[in-house]
CSV table of C-alpha atoms (C1' of nucleotides) in Angstrom, one decimal:
chain,number,residue,atom,x,y,z
A,189,MET,CA,-24.3,9.4,-33.3
A,190,ASP,CA,-22.7,6.2,-34.8
A,191,SER,CA,-20.4,8.3,-37.1
A,192,THR,CA,-19.4,10.7,-34.2
A,193,LEU,CA,-18.7,7.6,-32.4
A,194,PHE,CA,-16.6,6.2,-35.3
A,195,CYS,CA,-14.8,9.6,-35.4
A,196,LEU,CA,-13.8,9.2,-31.6
A,197,VAL,CA,-12.5,5.8,-32.0
A,198,LYS,CA,-10.8,6.9,-35.0
A,199,ASP,CA,-8.9,9.6,-33.2
A,200,PHE,CA,-8.1,7.0,-30.7
A,201,ASN,CA,-6.8,5.0,-33.4
A,202,LEU,CA,-4.6,7.8,-34.8
A,203,MET,CA,-3.4,8.6,-31.1
A,204,ASP,CA,-3.8,12.3,-32.0
A,205,PHE,CA,-6.4,12.9,-29.2
A,206,PRO,CA,-6.8,16.3,-28.1
A,207,GLN,CA,-4.4,17.1,-25.1
A,208,LYS,CA,-7.5,18.1,-23.0
A,209,TYR,CA,-8.6,14.4,-22.9
A,210,ASN,CA,-5.5,13.7,-21.2
A,211,MET,CA,-5.0,10.3,-22.9
A,212,GLY,CA,-1.6,8.7,-22.5
A,213,SER,CA,-0.2,6.7,-25.4
A,214,LYS,CA,-0.5,3.2,-24.4
A,215,GLN,CA,0.5,-0.4,-26.1
A,216,GLN,CA,-3.2,-1.5,-26.7
A,217,VAL,CA,-4.1,1.7,-28.6
A,218,ASP,CA,-1.1,1.3,-30.9
A,219,ASN,CA,-2.6,-2.3,-31.8
A,220,ILE,CA,-5.6,-0.5,-33.1
A,221,THR,CA,-3.6,0.5,-36.2
A,222,SER,CA,-2.0,-2.7,-36.7
A,223,SER,CA,-5.4,-4.4,-36.4
A,224,PRO,CA,-6.0,-6.4,-39.8
A,225,ASN,CA,-9.6,-5.5,-39.8
A,226,ASN,CA,-10.0,-1.9,-38.6
A,227,GLN,CA,-13.9,-2.5,-37.8
A,228,MET,CA,-15.6,-0.5,-34.9
A,229,HIS,CA,-17.4,-2.7,-32.3
A,230,LEU,CA,-19.6,-1.6,-29.6
A,231,ASN,CA,-20.3,-3.9,-27.0
A,232,VAL,CA,-18.5,-6.7,-28.6
A,233,SER,CA,-15.4,-8.2,-26.9
A,234,PRO,CA,-13.6,-11.1,-28.7
A,235,TRP,CA,-12.3,-11.8,-25.2
A,236,SER,CA,-14.3,-13.7,-22.7
A,237,ARG,CA,-13.1,-14.5,-19.3
A,238,GLU,CA,-13.4,-18.0,-19.8
A,239,ARG,CA,-10.9,-17.9,-22.5
A,240,ASP,CA,-8.7,-15.9,-20.3
A,241,ASN,CA,-9.0,-18.1,-17.3
A,242,ALA,CA,-8.5,-21.0,-19.7
A,243,MET,CA,-5.0,-19.6,-20.5
A,244,ARG,CA,-4.1,-19.3,-16.9
A,245,ILE,CA,-3.1,-22.2,-14.9
A,246,SER,CA,-4.5,-21.9,-11.3
A,247,ARG,CA,-1.6,-20.9,-8.8
A,248,PRO,CA,-1.2,-23.6,-6.2
A,249,ALA,CA,-1.9,-22.1,-2.8
A,250,ALA,CA,0.9,-20.9,-1.0
A,251,GLN,CA,1.9,-22.9,2.0
A,252,LEU,CA,-0.5,-22.0,4.8
A,253,VAL,CA,0.9,-20.9,8.2
A,254,THR,CA,-0.6,-19.5,11.2
A,255,VAL,CA,-0.6,-15.9,10.6
A,256,THR,CA,1.0,-13.6,13.5
A,257,PRO,CA,1.1,-10.2,12.0
A,258,ASN,CA,4.6,-8.7,11.9
A,259,PHE,CA,4.1,-5.0,12.4
A,260,ASN,CA,7.5,-4.1,11.8
A,261,SER,CA,7.3,-5.5,8.1
A,262,ARG,CA,4.9,-2.8,6.7
A,263,GLY,CA,3.6,0.5,8.3
A,264,ALA,CA,0.0,1.5,8.4
A,265,HIS,CA,-1.3,2.9,5.1
A,266,GLY,CA,-1.0,6.6,6.1
A,267,HIS,CA,-2.2,6.2,9.5
A,268,PRO,CA,1.3,6.0,11.3
A,269,ASN,CA,-0.1,7.2,14.5
A,270,LYS,CA,-3.0,4.7,14.7
A,271,SER,CA,-2.8,2.2,17.5
A,272,LYS,CA,-2.0,-1.1,16.2
A,273,ARG,CA,-4.4,-3.9,17.1
A,274,ARG,CA,-2.8,-7.3,17.1
A,275,ARG,CA,-4.8,-9.6,15.4
A,276,ILE,CA,-4.3,-13.4,15.3
A,277,ILE,CA,-6.1,-15.5,12.5
A,278,THR,CA,-6.2,-19.1,12.1
A,279,VAL,CA,-5.3,-21.0,9.2
A,280,VAL,CA,-9.0,-21.7,8.4
A,281,GLN,CA,-9.6,-17.9,8.8
A,282,ARG,CA,-6.7,-17.1,6.4
A,283,GLN,CA,-8.4,-19.3,3.9
A,284,ALA,CA,-11.6,-17.9,4.3
A,285,ALA,CA,-9.9,-14.6,3.9
A,286,ASN,CA,-8.3,-15.7,0.6
A,287,VAL,CA,-11.8,-16.9,-0.7
A,288,ARG,CA,-13.4,-13.7,-0.1
A,289,GLU,CA,-10.4,-11.7,-1.7
A,290,ARG,CA,-11.0,-13.9,-4.8
A,291,LYS,CA,-14.6,-13.2,-5.0
A,292,ARG,CA,-14.1,-9.5,-4.5
A,293,MET,CA,-11.4,-9.4,-7.1
A,294,PHE,CA,-13.8,-11.5,-9.6
A,295,SER,CA,-16.7,-8.9,-9.0
A,296,LEU,CA,-14.1,-6.2,-9.4
A,297,ASN,CA,-13.1,-7.8,-12.9
A,298,GLU,CA,-17.1,-8.5,-14.0
A,299,ALA,CA,-17.4,-4.7,-13.3
A,300,PHE,CA,-14.2,-4.0,-15.8
A,301,ASP,CA,-15.8,-6.5,-18.4
A,302,GLU,CA,-19.0,-4.6,-18.3
A,303,LEU,CA,-17.0,-1.3,-18.7
A,304,ARG,CA,-15.2,-2.6,-21.8
A,305,ARG,CA,-18.5,-3.6,-23.1
A,306,LYS,CA,-19.7,0.0,-22.8
A,307,VAL,CA,-16.8,2.0,-24.2
A,308,PRO,CA,-16.4,1.9,-28.2
A,309,THR,CA,-13.5,0.0,-29.5
A,310,PHE,CA,-12.3,-1.6,-32.6
A,311,ALA,CA,-12.0,-5.3,-32.9
A,312,TYR,CA,-9.0,-5.8,-30.9
A,313,GLU,CA,-6.8,-8.7,-31.2
A,314,LYS,CA,-6.2,-8.2,-27.6
A,315,ARG,CA,-8.7,-6.9,-25.0
A,316,LEU,CA,-8.2,-3.8,-23.1
A,317,SER,CA,-6.4,-3.8,-20.3
A,318,ARG,CA,-8.0,-2.6,-16.9
A,319,ILE,CA,-5.9,0.5,-17.0
A,320,ASP,CA,-6.3,1.3,-20.6
A,321,THR,CA,-10.4,0.5,-20.0
A,322,LEU,CA,-10.3,3.3,-17.5
A,323,ARG,CA,-8.4,5.6,-19.8
A,324,LEU,CA,-10.6,5.1,-22.6
A,325,ALA,CA,-13.7,5.5,-20.3
A,326,ILE,CA,-12.3,8.9,-19.2
A,327,VAL,CA,-11.8,9.8,-22.7
A,328,TYR,CA,-15.2,8.6,-23.9
A,329,ILE,CA,-17.1,10.5,-21.2
A,330,SER,CA,-15.2,13.8,-21.9
A,331,PHE,CA,-16.0,13.3,-25.5
A,332,MET,CA,-19.6,13.0,-24.7
A,333,THR,CA,-19.8,15.5,-22.3
A,334,ASP,CA,-18.3,17.9,-24.7
A,335,LEU,CA,-20.8,16.7,-27.2
A,336,LEU,CA,-23.8,17.4,-25.0
A,337,GLU,CA,-22.5,20.8,-24.3
A,338,GLN,CA,-22.3,21.5,-27.9
A,339,ASN,CA,-25.6,20.4,-28.6
A,340,SER,CA,-27.0,22.3,-25.8
A,341,GLN,CA,-25.4,25.5,-27.2
A,342,ASN,CA,-26.5,25.2,-30.8
A,343,SER,CA,-30.1,24.2,-29.9
A,344,PRO,CA,-32.5,27.3,-29.8
A,345,MET,CA,-34.1,27.6,-26.6
B,346,DT,C1',14.8,-11.3,-22.7
B,347,DA,C1',12.5,-7.5,-20.7
B,348,DG,C1',8.5,-5.6,-19.7
B,349,DG,C1',3.3,-5.5,-19.0
B,350,DC,C1',-0.5,-7.5,-17.2
B,351,DC,C1',-3.2,-10.2,-14.2
B,352,DA,C1',-4.1,-13.8,-10.3
B,353,DT,C1',-3.3,-14.6,-5.9
B,354,DC,C1',-1.7,-14.4,-1.1
B,355,DT,C1',-0.8,-11.7,2.6
B,356,DG,C1',-1.3,-8.5,6.4
B,357,DG,C1',-2.6,-3.9,7.5
B,358,DT,C1',-6.8,-0.6,8.5
B,359,DC,C1',-11.5,0.7,8.2
B,360,DC,C1',-16.2,-0.1,9.3
B,361,DT,C1',-20.2,-2.5,11.0
C,484,DA,C1',-14.9,-9.9,16.2
C,485,DG,C1',-14.8,-10.3,11.6
C,486,DG,C1',-15.7,-8.8,6.9
C,487,DA,C1',-14.5,-5.2,3.3
C,488,DC,C1',-11.2,-2.8,1.2
C,489,DC,C1',-6.5,-1.8,0.1
C,490,DA,C1',-1.7,-2.1,-1.4
C,491,DG,C1',2.7,-4.5,-1.8
C,492,DA,C1',4.8,-8.9,-3.0
C,493,DT,C1',5.4,-12.7,-6.1
C,494,DG,C1',5.3,-15.5,-10.1
C,495,DG,C1',3.2,-17.1,-14.5
C,496,DC,C1',2.1,-15.9,-19.1
C,497,DC,C1',2.2,-13.5,-23.0
C,498,DT,C1',4.3,-10.0,-26.7
C,499,DA,C1',7.7,-7.0,-28.9
DNA sequence: TAGGCCATCTGGTCCT
DNA sequence: AGGACCAGATGGCCTA
């Protein structure tokens, strides 16, 4: 299984993935070939959230004002005929909503980190972006599915 | 310097 | 009513 996985990542490396996997060309994939040490790592990421966060300076909170929704600014997402309910929120409520949104995005990123650890990658200089993580996961799942089907066809009943 | 990626804010709908 | 979810806007950081 290890050698098969290596082939998968190697194919990814060469960017000659079968068309059926529908993999788009991306920058991080190109980086595999330029990586100084083409070692395959499973579940090992040289990048951590702490490092990533340390690189960023937290954005100062935007000016907080009492929110009065402007229904002319943006239409409903795919629900143009829905009755629009006016909702007035206070500054405190807006701040609380911002905190909840940050927590939600944090948990989303944790899930992405977990997915990054599940997909086979080389030792990247850069970690996979979210979109590349999803794409590689799709490729990986497709590959493993094909592998399973081949094994079930070859094994005598 | 342009483009990619991401964090954050914001206001909309959906759902309980 | 309020939290969850979503998508657009914005701005910072990084890399080619």
